mmCIF file of C-alpha atoms in Angstrom:
data_model
loop_
_atom_site.group_PDB
_atom_site.id
_atom_site.type_symbol
_atom_site.label_atom_id
_atom_site.label_comp_id
_atom_site.label_asym_id
_atom_site.label_seq_id
_atom_site.Cartn_x
_atom_site.Cartn_y
_atom_site.Cartn_z
ATOM 1 C CA MET M 185 58.843 26.555 3.710
ATOM 2 C CA LYS M 186 59.325 23.151 1.949
ATOM 3 C CA ARG M 187 59.159 23.420 -1.777
ATOM 4 C CA PHE M 188 56.631 22.511 -2.622
ATOM 5 C CA PRO M 189 55.636 21.593 -6.671
ATOM 6 C CA LEU M 190 54.971 25.277 -7.935
ATOM 7 C CA MET M 191 51.419 24.446 -8.616
ATOM 8 C CA LEU M 192 50.424 22.684 -5.668
ATOM 9 C CA LEU M 193 52.218 24.962 -3.668
ATOM 10 C CA ILE M 194 49.925 27.838 -4.805
ATOM 11 C CA GLY M 195 47.051 25.746 -4.235
ATOM 12 C CA ALA M 196 47.589 25.646 -0.748
ATOM 13 C CA ILE M 197 47.923 29.034 -0.375
ATOM 14 C CA LEU M 198 44.795 29.750 -2.174
ATOM 15 C CA LEU M 199 43.130 27.608 -0.080
ATOM 16 C CA SER M 200 44.405 28.509 2.989
ATOM 17 C CA LEU M 201 43.677 31.726 2.099
ATOM 18 C CA SER M 202 39.922 31.393 1.049
ATOM 19 C CA ALA M 203 39.452 28.554 3.418
ATOM 20 C CA CYS M 204 39.632 31.510 6.628
ATOM 21 C CA ARG M 205 36.207 32.490 7.594
ATOM 22 C CA GLU M 206 34.556 33.219 10.664
ATOM 23 C CA SER M 207 32.728 30.321 12.008
ATOM 24 C CA ALA M 208 30.732 29.295 15.033
ATOM 25 C CA ASP M 209 32.722 27.929 18.288
ATOM 26 C CA ALA M 210 32.848 24.728 19.372
ATOM 27 C CA THR M 211 29.646 25.190 21.501
ATOM 28 C CA GLY M 212 27.884 26.179 17.999
ATOM 29 C CA THR M 213 26.687 29.383 20.079
ATOM 30 C CA LYS M 214 28.229 32.350 18.370
ATOM 31 C CA SER M 215 30.932 33.444 15.969
ATOM 32 C CA TYR M 216 33.955 34.796 16.900
ATOM 33 C CA THR M 217 35.766 37.978 15.746
ATOM 34 C CA ASP M 218 38.190 39.731 17.492
ATOM 35 C CA HIS M 219 39.586 42.022 14.900
ATOM 36 C CA TYR M 220 42.871 40.169 15.248
ATOM 37 C CA VAL M 221 45.310 38.614 12.388
ATOM 38 C CA TYR M 222 48.118 36.139 14.049
ATOM 39 C CA THR M 223 51.514 35.705 12.977
ATOM 40 C CA MET M 224 54.781 34.314 13.751
ATOM 41 C CA TRP M 225 57.250 37.808 14.800
ATOM 42 C CA LYS M 226 60.687 37.661 16.334
ATOM 43 C CA THR M 227 60.430 39.352 20.035
ATOM 44 C CA ALA M 228 62.596 42.063 21.769
ATOM 45 C CA ASP M 229 65.195 39.575 21.419
ATOM 46 C CA PRO M 230 65.849 38.935 18.038
ATOM 47 C CA SER M 231 67.092 35.311 18.461
ATOM 48 C CA VAL M 232 63.175 33.958 20.033
ATOM 49 C CA SER M 233 59.886 34.249 18.120
ATOM 50 C CA THR M 234 56.527 33.851 19.117
ATOM 51 C CA LEU M 235 52.737 34.106 18.215
ATOM 52 C CA TYR M 236 51.332 37.491 17.807
ATOM 53 C CA ARG M 237 48.440 38.774 17.216
ATOM 54 C CA ILE M 238 47.434 41.740 15.105
ATOM 55 C CA ASN M 239 44.624 44.341 15.674
ATOM 56 C CA VAL M 240 43.565 45.663 12.140
ATOM 57 C CA LEU M 241 41.790 48.328 14.088
ATOM 58 C CA ASN M 242 45.284 50.270 15.064
ATOM 59 C CA ALA M 243 47.980 48.158 13.575
ATOM 60 C CA THR M 244 49.453 46.919 16.497
ATOM 61 C CA GLY M 245 51.120 43.652 17.502
ATOM 62 C CA VAL M 246 51.547 42.083 20.821
ATOM 63 C CA PRO M 247 52.626 38.323 21.847
ATOM 64 C CA VAL M 248 49.967 36.053 21.793
ATOM 65 C CA CYS M 249 51.197 34.567 25.358
ATOM 66 C CA PRO M 250 49.125 36.107 28.103
ATOM 67 C CA ASP M 251 52.419 36.496 30.724
ATOM 68 C CA PRO M 252 53.571 39.530 30.321
ATOM 69 C CA LEU M 253 56.816 38.648 31.840
ATOM 70 C CA CYS M 254 57.230 35.502 29.520
ATOM 71 C CA GLY M 255 60.489 35.548 27.561
ATOM 72 C CA HIS M 256 58.993 33.112 25.040
ATOM 73 C CA SER M 257 61.748 30.838 24.698
ATOM 74 C CA THR M 258 61.005 28.163 27.633
ATOM 75 C CA ALA M 259 58.454 25.179 28.036
ATOM 76 C CA GLU M 260 56.366 27.972 30.493
ATOM 77 C CA CYS M 261 55.125 29.645 27.514
ATOM 78 C CA PRO M 262 52.396 28.083 25.937
ATOM 79 C CA PHE M 263 53.628 28.526 22.444
ATOM 80 C CA PHE M 264 56.881 27.378 23.073
ATOM 81 C CA GLY M 265 58.629 25.175 20.008
ATOM 82 C CA ILE M 266 55.100 26.151 18.283
ATOM 83 C CA ASN M 267 55.156 24.705 14.686
ATOM 84 C CA THR M 268 52.639 26.710 12.553
ATOM 85 C CA GLU M 269 52.173 24.999 9.407
ATOM 86 C CA GLY M 270 48.424 23.779 9.557
ATOM 87 C CA SER M 271 47.159 25.613 12.314
ATOM 88 C CA GLY M 272 43.864 27.209 12.396
ATOM 89 C CA ILE M 273 41.320 29.209 14.254
ATOM 90 C CA VAL M 274 37.812 27.181 14.844
ATOM 91 C CA GLY M 275 35.677 29.777 16.535
ATOM 92 C CA ASN M 276 37.612 31.481 19.538
ATOM 93 C CA ARG M 277 40.174 28.330 19.649
ATOM 94 C CA ILE M 278 43.599 27.985 17.964
ATOM 95 C CA TYR M 279 44.748 24.420 17.114
ATOM 96 C CA TYR M 280 48.875 24.276 16.759
ATOM 97 C CA LEU M 281 51.558 21.751 17.049
ATOM 98 C CA ARG M 282 53.539 22.342 19.849
ATOM 99 C CA ASP M 283 57.293 21.379 21.389
ATOM 100 C CA SER M 284 58.704 21.076 18.101
ATOM 101 C CA VAL M 285 62.479 18.431 18.190
ATOM 102 C CA PRO M 286 65.116 20.254 15.899
ATOM 103 C CA LEU M 287 65.227 17.077 12.882
ATOM 104 C CA GLN M 288 62.120 14.872 14.068
ATOM 105 C CA HIS M 289 58.591 16.643 14.690
ATOM 106 C CA CYS M 290 56.143 17.348 17.387
ATOM 107 C CA ARG M 291 55.484 16.555 20.996
ATOM 108 C CA GLN M 292 51.831 17.849 21.192
ATOM 109 C CA VAL M 293 48.918 18.643 20.102
ATOM 110 C CA CYS M 294 47.350 21.842 21.707
ATOM 111 C CA ARG M 295 44.309 24.351 21.859
ATOM 112 C CA PHE M 296 44.141 27.484 23.220
ATOM 113 C CA ASN M 297 41.675 29.939 23.894
ATOM 114 C CA LEU M 298 41.454 33.064 22.734
ATOM 115 C CA GLU M 299 39.360 34.743 25.463
ATOM 116 C CA SER M 300 40.378 32.978 28.439
ATOM 117 C CA GLY M 301 44.287 32.592 27.515
ATOM 118 C CA LYS M 302 44.475 29.239 28.489
ATOM 119 C CA ARG M 303 45.918 26.355 26.520
ATOM 120 C CA GLU M 304 45.101 22.410 26.383
ATOM 121 C CA VAL M 305 47.196 19.504 25.212
ATOM 122 C CA LEU M 306 44.885 17.546 23.537
ATOM 123 C CA TYR M 307 47.290 14.506 22.312
ATOM 124 C CA GLU M 308 50.846 14.290 23.188
ATOM 125 C CA SER M 309 53.724 12.161 21.651
ATOM 126 C CA GLY M 310 56.813 12.032 24.504
ATOM 127 C CA THR M 311 59.001 10.596 21.348
ATOM 128 C CA ALA M 312 57.901 13.653 18.842
ATOM 129 C CA THR M 313 56.492 11.876 16.295
ATOM 130 C CA ILE M 314 53.842 14.492 15.177
ATOM 131 C CA ALA M 315 53.925 15.716 11.921
ATOM 132 C CA LYS M 316 51.230 17.402 10.589
ATOM 133 C CA LEU M 317 48.168 18.903 11.484
ATOM 134 C CA PHE M 318 45.072 19.781 9.339
ATOM 135 C CA VAL M 319 41.703 21.935 10.815
ATOM 136 C CA PHE M 320 38.749 21.917 9.605
ATOM 137 C CA GLU M 321 35.494 23.034 11.331
ATOM 138 C CA GLU M 322 34.223 19.734 12.764
ATOM 139 C CA HIS M 323 37.653 17.706 13.224
ATOM 140 C CA ILE M 324 41.445 18.121 13.444
ATOM 141 C CA TYR M 325 43.455 15.759 11.768
ATOM 142 C CA PHE M 326 47.256 14.853 12.301
ATOM 143 C CA LEU M 327 49.557 12.368 11.766
ATOM 144 C CA ASP M 328 51.643 10.439 14.125
ATOM 145 C CA LEU M 329 54.610 8.204 12.912
ATOM 146 C CA ILE M 330 53.848 5.079 15.037
ATOM 147 C CA ASP M 331 55.340 1.537 14.803
ATOM 148 C CA ASP M 332 53.517 -1.231 14.308
ATOM 149 C CA GLY M 333 54.664 -3.049 17.668
ATOM 150 C CA LYS M 334 56.856 -5.917 16.099
ATOM 151 C CA GLU M 335 60.624 -6.772 16.595
ATOM 152 C CA PRO M 336 62.238 -5.205 14.002
ATOM 153 C CA PRO M 337 59.792 -2.712 14.139
ATOM 154 C CA THR M 338 58.091 -1.093 11.135
ATOM 155 C CA TYR M 339 57.082 2.862 11.330
ATOM 156 C CA ALA M 340 54.345 4.305 9.233
ATOM 157 C CA PHE M 341 52.255 7.633 9.354
ATOM 158 C CA ARG M 342 48.989 7.241 11.159
ATOM 159 C CA LEU M 343 46.105 9.287 10.653
ATOM 160 C CA LEU M 344 44.217 10.765 14.061
ATOM 161 C CA ARG M 345 41.125 12.525 14.603
ATOM 162 C CA TYR M 346 40.326 14.662 17.404
ATOM 163 C CA GLY M 347 36.640 15.588 17.780
ATOM 164 C CA ILE M 348 36.429 19.587 18.611
ATOM 165 C CA ARG M 349 32.777 18.833 19.577
ATOM 166 C CA ASP M 350 33.134 15.675 21.685
ATOM 167 C CA GLY M 351 36.576 15.936 22.360
ATOM 168 C CA LYS M 352 37.522 12.311 21.684
ATOM 169 C CA THR M 353 40.297 11.217 19.559
ATOM 170 C CA ALA M 354 40.319 8.060 17.412
ATOM 171 C CA ASP M 355 43.049 6.358 15.875
ATOM 172 C CA LEU M 356 42.549 6.232 12.216
ATOM 173 C CA GLY M 357 45.304 3.628 11.056
ATOM 174 C CA ASN M 358 47.673 3.881 8.207
ATOM 175 C CA THR M 359 46.227 5.499 5.082
ATOM 176 C CA GLY M 360 49.173 5.492 3.208
ATOM 177 C CA ALA M 361 50.431 9.425 3.627
ATOM 178 C CA THR M 362 53.906 10.380 3.933
ATOM 179 C CA LYS M 363 55.020 13.090 5.843
ATOM 180 C CA ASN M 364 54.445 15.486 3.093
ATOM 181 C CA THR M 365 51.368 14.695 2.367
ATOM 182 C CA ASP M 366 48.740 16.975 3.355
ATOM 183 C CA ILE M 367 44.699 17.066 3.370
ATOM 184 C CA TYR M 368 43.895 20.345 1.538
ATOM 185 C CA ALA M 369 39.731 20.366 1.888
ATOM 186 C CA CYS M 370 37.246 18.051 3.985
ATOM 187 C CA ALA M 371 33.798 18.518 1.748
ATOM 188 C CA GLY M 372 31.531 16.665 0.842
ATOM 189 C CA GLY M 373 31.875 13.578 3.566
ATOM 190 C CA ARG M 374 35.655 13.485 1.955
ATOM 191 C CA LEU M 375 39.171 14.079 2.834
ATOM 192 C CA TYR M 376 41.284 15.546 -0.001
ATOM 193 C CA TRP M 377 44.965 14.566 -0.111
ATOM 194 C CA GLU M 378 48.089 15.591 -2.194
ATOM 195 C CA ASP M 379 51.007 14.270 -1.943
ATOM 196 C CA HIS M 380 53.784 17.126 -2.611
ATOM 197 C CA ASP M 381 56.279 14.633 -3.923
ATOM 198 C CA SER M 382 54.775 12.660 -6.426
ATOM 199 C CA ALA M 383 52.031 15.714 -7.347
ATOM 200 C CA PHE M 384 49.782 13.303 -6.672
ATOM 201 C CA CYS M 385 45.793 13.464 -5.367
ATOM 202 C CA PHE M 386 43.637 11.206 -3.961
ATOM 203 C CA SER M 387 40.589 11.526 -1.565
ATOM 204 C CA THR M 388 39.070 9.098 0.969
ATOM 205 C CA ASP M 389 36.386 9.481 3.525
ATOM 206 C CA THR M 390 36.318 11.330 6.949
ATOM 207 C CA ASP M 391 37.582 7.764 8.589
ATOM 208 C CA GLY M 392 40.469 7.662 6.167
ATOM 209 C CA ARG M 393 38.997 5.024 3.642
ATOM 210 C CA ASN M 394 37.098 4.110 0.942
ATOM 211 C CA ARG M 395 40.136 6.059 -0.892
ATOM 212 C CA ILE M 396 39.787 6.980 -4.446
ATOM 213 C CA ASP M 397 43.057 7.425 -6.565
ATOM 214 C CA GLY M 398 43.482 10.452 -8.421
ATOM 215 C CA ASP M 399 40.355 12.080 -7.002
ATOM 216 C CA ARG M 400 40.632 15.561 -6.460
ATOM 217 C CA LEU M 401 38.621 18.864 -5.855
ATOM 218 C CA SER M 402 38.127 20.703 -8.826
ATOM 219 C CA ASP M 403 37.171 24.177 -7.224
ATOM 220 C CA ARG M 404 39.782 24.331 -4.536
ATOM 221 C CA THR M 405 39.444 28.061 -4.073
ATOM 222 C CA ARG M 406 35.774 29.553 -4.661
ATOM 223 C CA SER M 407 33.484 32.430 -4.806
ATOM 224 C CA GLY M 408 29.823 32.306 -6.177
ATOM 225 C CA ASN M 409 30.499 30.166 -9.682
ATOM 226 C CA TYR M 410 33.891 30.898 -9.710
ATOM 227 C CA SER M 411 37.051 29.737 -8.996
ATOM 228 C CA VAL M 412 40.830 31.204 -9.368
ATOM 229 C CA THR M 413 43.819 29.247 -9.876
ATOM 230 C CA VAL M 414 47.375 29.902 -11.244
ATOM 231 C CA GLU M 415 48.646 28.607 -14.457
ATOM 232 C CA ASN M 416 52.166 29.304 -17.178
ATOM 233 C CA ILE M 417 54.325 29.344 -13.803
ATOM 234 C CA GLN M 418 57.554 30.645 -15.215
ATOM 235 C CA PRO M 419 61.302 31.403 -13.566
ATOM 236 C CA ALA M 420 61.426 34.849 -13.627
ATOM 237 C CA ASP M 421 64.392 37.212 -14.917
ATOM 238 C CA TYR M 422 67.712 36.418 -12.483
ATOM 239 C CA ASN M 423 68.134 40.188 -12.012
ATOM 240 C CA TYR M 424 65.008 40.560 -10.151
ATOM 241 C CA ILE M 425 64.069 39.621 -6.524
ATOM 242 C CA ASN M 426 60.976 37.880 -7.838
ATOM 243 C CA LEU M 427 61.068 33.859 -8.363
ATOM 244 C CA TYR M 428 58.723 33.536 -10.742
ATOM 245 C CA THR M 429 55.400 34.540 -12.781
ATOM 246 C CA CYS M 430 52.411 33.139 -13.608
ATOM 247 C CA ASP M 431 49.167 33.718 -15.079
ATOM 248 C CA ILE M 432 45.774 34.350 -13.165
ATOM 249 C CA VAL M 433 43.136 32.028 -14.387
ATOM 250 C CA SER M 434 39.259 32.373 -13.607
ATOM 251 C CA LYS M 435 36.713 29.250 -14.377
ATOM 252 C CA ASN M 436 33.032 29.731 -15.054
ATOM 253 C CA LEU M 437 31.990 26.884 -12.611
ATOM 254 C CA THR M 438 28.758 26.577 -14.469
ATOM 255 C CA THR M 439 30.164 26.288 -18.382
ATOM 256 C CA GLY M 440 33.686 25.241 -17.762
ATOM 257 C CA GLU M 441 34.890 28.111 -19.464
ATOM 258 C CA ALA M 442 38.794 29.519 -18.096
ATOM 259 C CA SER M 443 39.492 33.102 -19.061
ATOM 260 C CA VAL M 444 43.062 34.782 -18.290
ATOM 261 C CA ILE M 445 42.506 37.383 -15.839
ATOM 262 C CA VAL M 446 46.156 38.752 -15.332
ATOM 263 C CA ARG M 447 48.921 37.680 -17.403
ATOM 264 C CA ASN M 448 52.438 37.697 -16.567
ATOM 265 C CA ASN M 449 51.921 38.497 -12.469
ATOM 266 C CA PRO M 450 55.355 38.704 -11.137
ATOM 267 C CA SER M 451 54.115 37.089 -7.948
ATOM 268 C CA PHE M 452 51.960 34.435 -6.528
ATOM 269 C CA PRO M 453 47.901 35.735 -5.918
ATOM 270 C CA MET M 454 46.685 35.973 -2.819
ATOM 271 C CA VAL M 455 42.870 34.793 -2.347
ATOM 272 C CA TYR M 456 40.774 36.746 0.684
ATOM 273 C CA ASP M 457 37.110 37.111 1.274
ATOM 274 C CA GLY M 458 35.859 36.406 -2.159
ATOM 275 C CA ARG M 459 38.238 38.919 -3.790
ATOM 276 C CA VAL M 460 42.023 37.964 -5.704
ATOM 277 C CA PHE M 461 45.085 40.169 -4.796
ATOM 278 C CA HIS M 462 47.624 40.419 -7.332
ATOM 279 C CA TYR M 463 50.299 42.449 -8.862
ATOM 280 C CA ARG M 464 51.144 43.778 -12.573
ATOM 281 C CA PHE M 465 54.790 43.631 -14.061
ATOM 282 C CA GLU M 466 56.048 46.990 -14.133
ATOM 283 C CA GLU M 467 56.787 48.495 -17.550
ATOM 284 C CA GLU M 468 59.859 50.057 -15.468
ATOM 285 C CA PRO M 469 61.274 47.662 -12.739
ATOM 286 C CA LEU M 470 61.898 49.493 -9.431
ATOM 287 C CA LEU M 471 65.557 49.388 -8.840
ATOM 288 C CA ILE M 472 66.672 48.279 -5.850
ATOM 289 C CA GLY M 473 70.498 48.268 -5.897
ATOM 290 C CA SER M 474 73.344 46.689 -6.821
ATOM 291 C CA VAL M 475 74.482 43.162 -4.639
ATOM 292 C CA ILE M 476 77.303 40.099 -5.517
ATOM 293 C CA GLU M 477 76.773 37.703 -7.953
ATOM 294 C CA GLU M 478 77.567 34.511 -6.342
ATOM 295 C CA ASN M 479 79.207 32.673 -8.778
ATOM 296 C CA SER M 480 81.192 35.798 -10.363
ATOM 297 C CA GLY M 481 81.440 37.478 -7.576
ATOM 298 C CA GLU M 482 80.698 40.447 -9.902
ATOM 299 C CA PRO M 483 78.113 43.447 -8.695
ATOM 300 C CA LYS M 484 74.731 43.031 -10.561
ATOM 301 C CA GLN M 485 71.397 45.471 -10.328
ATOM 302 C CA ILE M 486 68.657 43.946 -8.915
ATOM 303 C CA TYR M 487 65.190 44.740 -9.555
ATOM 304 C CA ASP M 488 61.205 44.415 -7.942
ATOM 305 C CA ALA M 489 59.231 43.666 -10.611
ATOM 306 C CA ARG M 490 55.747 44.239 -8.317
ATOM 307 C CA GLY M 491 56.609 47.873 -7.241
ATOM 308 C CA THR M 492 54.901 49.014 -4.938
ATOM 309 C CA LYS M 493 51.431 48.785 -6.215
ATOM 310 C CA LEU M 494 48.638 46.195 -4.819
ATOM 311 C CA TYR M 495 45.570 45.377 -6.784
ATOM 312 C CA VAL M 496 42.657 43.424 -6.346
ATOM 313 C CA CYS M 497 39.814 41.937 -8.589
ATOM 314 C CA ASP M 498 36.472 39.865 -8.258
ATOM 315 C CA PHE M 499 36.787 36.384 -9.086
ATOM 316 C CA ASP M 500 35.497 36.591 -12.444
ATOM 317 C CA GLY M 501 38.183 39.668 -13.231
ATOM 318 C CA GLN M 502 35.909 42.228 -13.244
ATOM 319 C CA ASN M 503 35.898 45.207 -10.933
ATOM 320 C CA ASP M 504 40.063 45.167 -11.169
ATOM 321 C CA ARG M 505 41.453 48.258 -9.450
ATOM 322 C CA LEU M 506 44.604 49.870 -8.176
ATOM 323 C CA LEU M 507 43.586 49.107 -4.191
ATOM 324 C CA CYS M 508 46.971 50.486 -3.028
ATOM 325 C CA ASP M 509 50.283 51.989 -2.995
ATOM 326 C CA ILE M 510 53.252 51.985 -0.405
ATOM 327 C CA ALA M 511 55.875 54.174 -2.270
ATOM 328 C CA GLY M 512 57.660 56.424 0.345
ATOM 329 C CA SER M 513 56.919 53.276 3.233
ATOM 330 C CA GLY M 514 60.308 52.348 2.927
ATOM 331 C CA TYR M 515 58.926 48.601 2.203
ATOM 332 C CA LEU M 516 58.233 46.667 -0.508
ATOM 333 C CA PHE M 517 55.591 43.912 -0.883
ATOM 334 C CA GLY M 518 57.173 40.344 0.649
ATOM 335 C CA ILE M 519 57.854 37.401 -1.413
ATOM 336 C CA THR M 520 54.125 35.708 0.024
ATOM 337 C CA ASN M 521 52.329 36.349 2.567
ATOM 338 C CA ASN M 522 53.120 34.594 5.657
ATOM 339 C CA LEU M 523 50.363 35.619 8.187
ATOM 340 C CA LEU M 524 48.571 32.380 9.440
ATOM 341 C CA TRP M 525 45.168 32.635 10.805
ATOM 342 C CA ARG M 526 42.543 35.400 10.534
ATOM 343 C CA SER M 527 39.219 35.663 12.745
ATOM 344 C CA GLY M 528 36.211 37.151 10.720
ATOM 345 C CA ASN M 529 38.244 40.345 9.408
ATOM 346 C CA GLY M 530 36.904 40.901 5.904
ATOM 347 C CA GLU M 531 37.331 44.589 5.391
ATOM 348 C CA TYR M 532 41.182 44.140 6.510
ATOM 349 C CA TYR M 533 43.676 42.603 4.236
ATOM 350 C CA CYS M 534 47.669 41.878 5.907
ATOM 351 C CA THR M 535 50.607 40.762 4.253
ATOM 352 C CA THR M 536 54.243 40.769 4.660
ATOM 353 C CA LEU M 537 56.731 43.677 3.656
ATOM 354 C CA ILE M 538 60.229 43.444 3.139
ATOM 355 C CA SER M 539 63.165 46.225 2.976
ATOM 356 C CA TYR M 540 66.491 46.488 1.529
ATOM 357 C CA ARG M 541 69.307 49.143 3.069
ATOM 358 C CA GLN M 542 72.802 49.801 1.932
ATOM 359 C CA SER M 543 75.440 47.324 2.925
ATOM 360 C CA GLU M 544 78.471 48.866 5.154
ATOM 361 C CA ASP M 545 80.505 48.649 1.561
ATOM 362 C CA GLY M 546 78.735 51.774 0.574
ATOM 363 C CA GLN M 547 78.537 49.950 -2.406
ATOM 364 C CA THR M 548 75.895 47.229 -2.279
ATOM 365 C CA VAL M 549 72.176 46.470 -0.529
ATOM 366 C CA GLU M 550 71.473 43.934 1.996
ATOM 367 C CA ARG M 551 67.968 42.766 3.086
ATOM 368 C CA GLY M 552 66.450 44.891 5.784
ATOM 369 C CA GLU M 553 63.891 44.827 8.666
ATOM 370 C CA SER M 554 60.369 43.159 7.494
ATOM 371 C CA ALA M 555 57.522 44.535 8.339
ATOM 372 C CA ILE M 556 53.202 44.085 8.651
ATOM 373 C CA VAL M 557 50.746 46.315 6.523
ATOM 374 C CA VAL M 558 47.182 46.031 7.513
ATOM 375 C CA ILE M 559 45.173 47.514 4.230
ATOM 376 C CA HIS M 560 41.395 48.568 3.917
ATOM 377 C CA THR M 561 39.958 46.170 1.002
ATOM 378 C CA GLU M 562 37.677 49.038 0.729
ATOM 379 C CA THR M 563 39.216 52.193 0.642
ATOM 380 C CA GLY M 564 43.313 51.324 0.316
ATOM 381 C CA SER M 565 44.155 52.978 3.131
ATOM 382 C CA TYR M 566 47.253 50.903 5.197
ATOM 383 C CA GLN M 567 48.969 51.274 8.126
ATOM 384 C CA ILE M 568 52.519 49.615 9.065
ATOM 385 C CA ALA M 569 52.017 47.516 11.864
ATOM 386 C CA LYS M 570 53.606 48.331 15.132
ATOM 387 C CA MET M 571 55.154 45.387 16.835
ATOM 388 C CA GLU M 572 55.631 45.128 20.481
#
């Protein structure tokens, strides 16, 4: 994951989850719900990862690739060299970048039909210059590093737009975007941009023109009359595996009044389906074991401030309750949620889990296997996904 400024990173995480809603397909004839969430995962060959789909009803994960004999390591696989950054689902189709090249970018913008199992290449660059993808309901946008045709050439990221309904691609020109600039929202006929190098925000119209510097969307995460953000981000004590703590803040969009609903949260919250999933800093942090401190070479004990409990509340902080406790599962909650897309699964929440195991020396611990947990958002019952 790129090292964004912290507030911007959280904004992106919160936005990505709040924006994942059931949506009409490209024909507008139905809403598509398939009871799956999607994530990158290692195959039986630990050197190969591919896109998996996890059935939230039985907590079983299988590769999305429809070929049961595919090793997912060659160009014949529809997800070979997939870059999941910015990918998204509209209707029954996944949009993503493919055929990534080390130290460069990607060659293809693709669409995969979840029902038919067919892949389409929507745009291709033989020189692997496609750097970013942004998926919205009507259009997808992407940045392609293109020269100006002069000698010597000058390269710039040009904004291109593909119409999901009409299938047309338009070159919208140079908007001044860099490889670390994202479009985080499309609302009210405007595109909202964020430069993660300078922490600068601006907006344009949907053609990439009429730029307004400093313009930002104030309610990037919204449910009803409230939005949620994080403040007071602080580094955690170095004895914790948790990197940061933060306050979760709710804002009334009518009155403008803001209130802290969770203080000193030992991990960034996740916003999903109109609810805030969060942890609490345990009064007695969970001891994981000892590791060797890099600088001194001496052993030190490490702790997890989150513990094994996941809490949930509404956007206004009401109905705050313990959702589930995974004590006894052998896992801990992961640093952040790496599930990329969902498709109409409001009754379930999924996130990553991590584990630690004893090292060969018998004195210290090291990272063990990871897993995906599927949690029912009403009952709190959970299952550890079985990845085939």
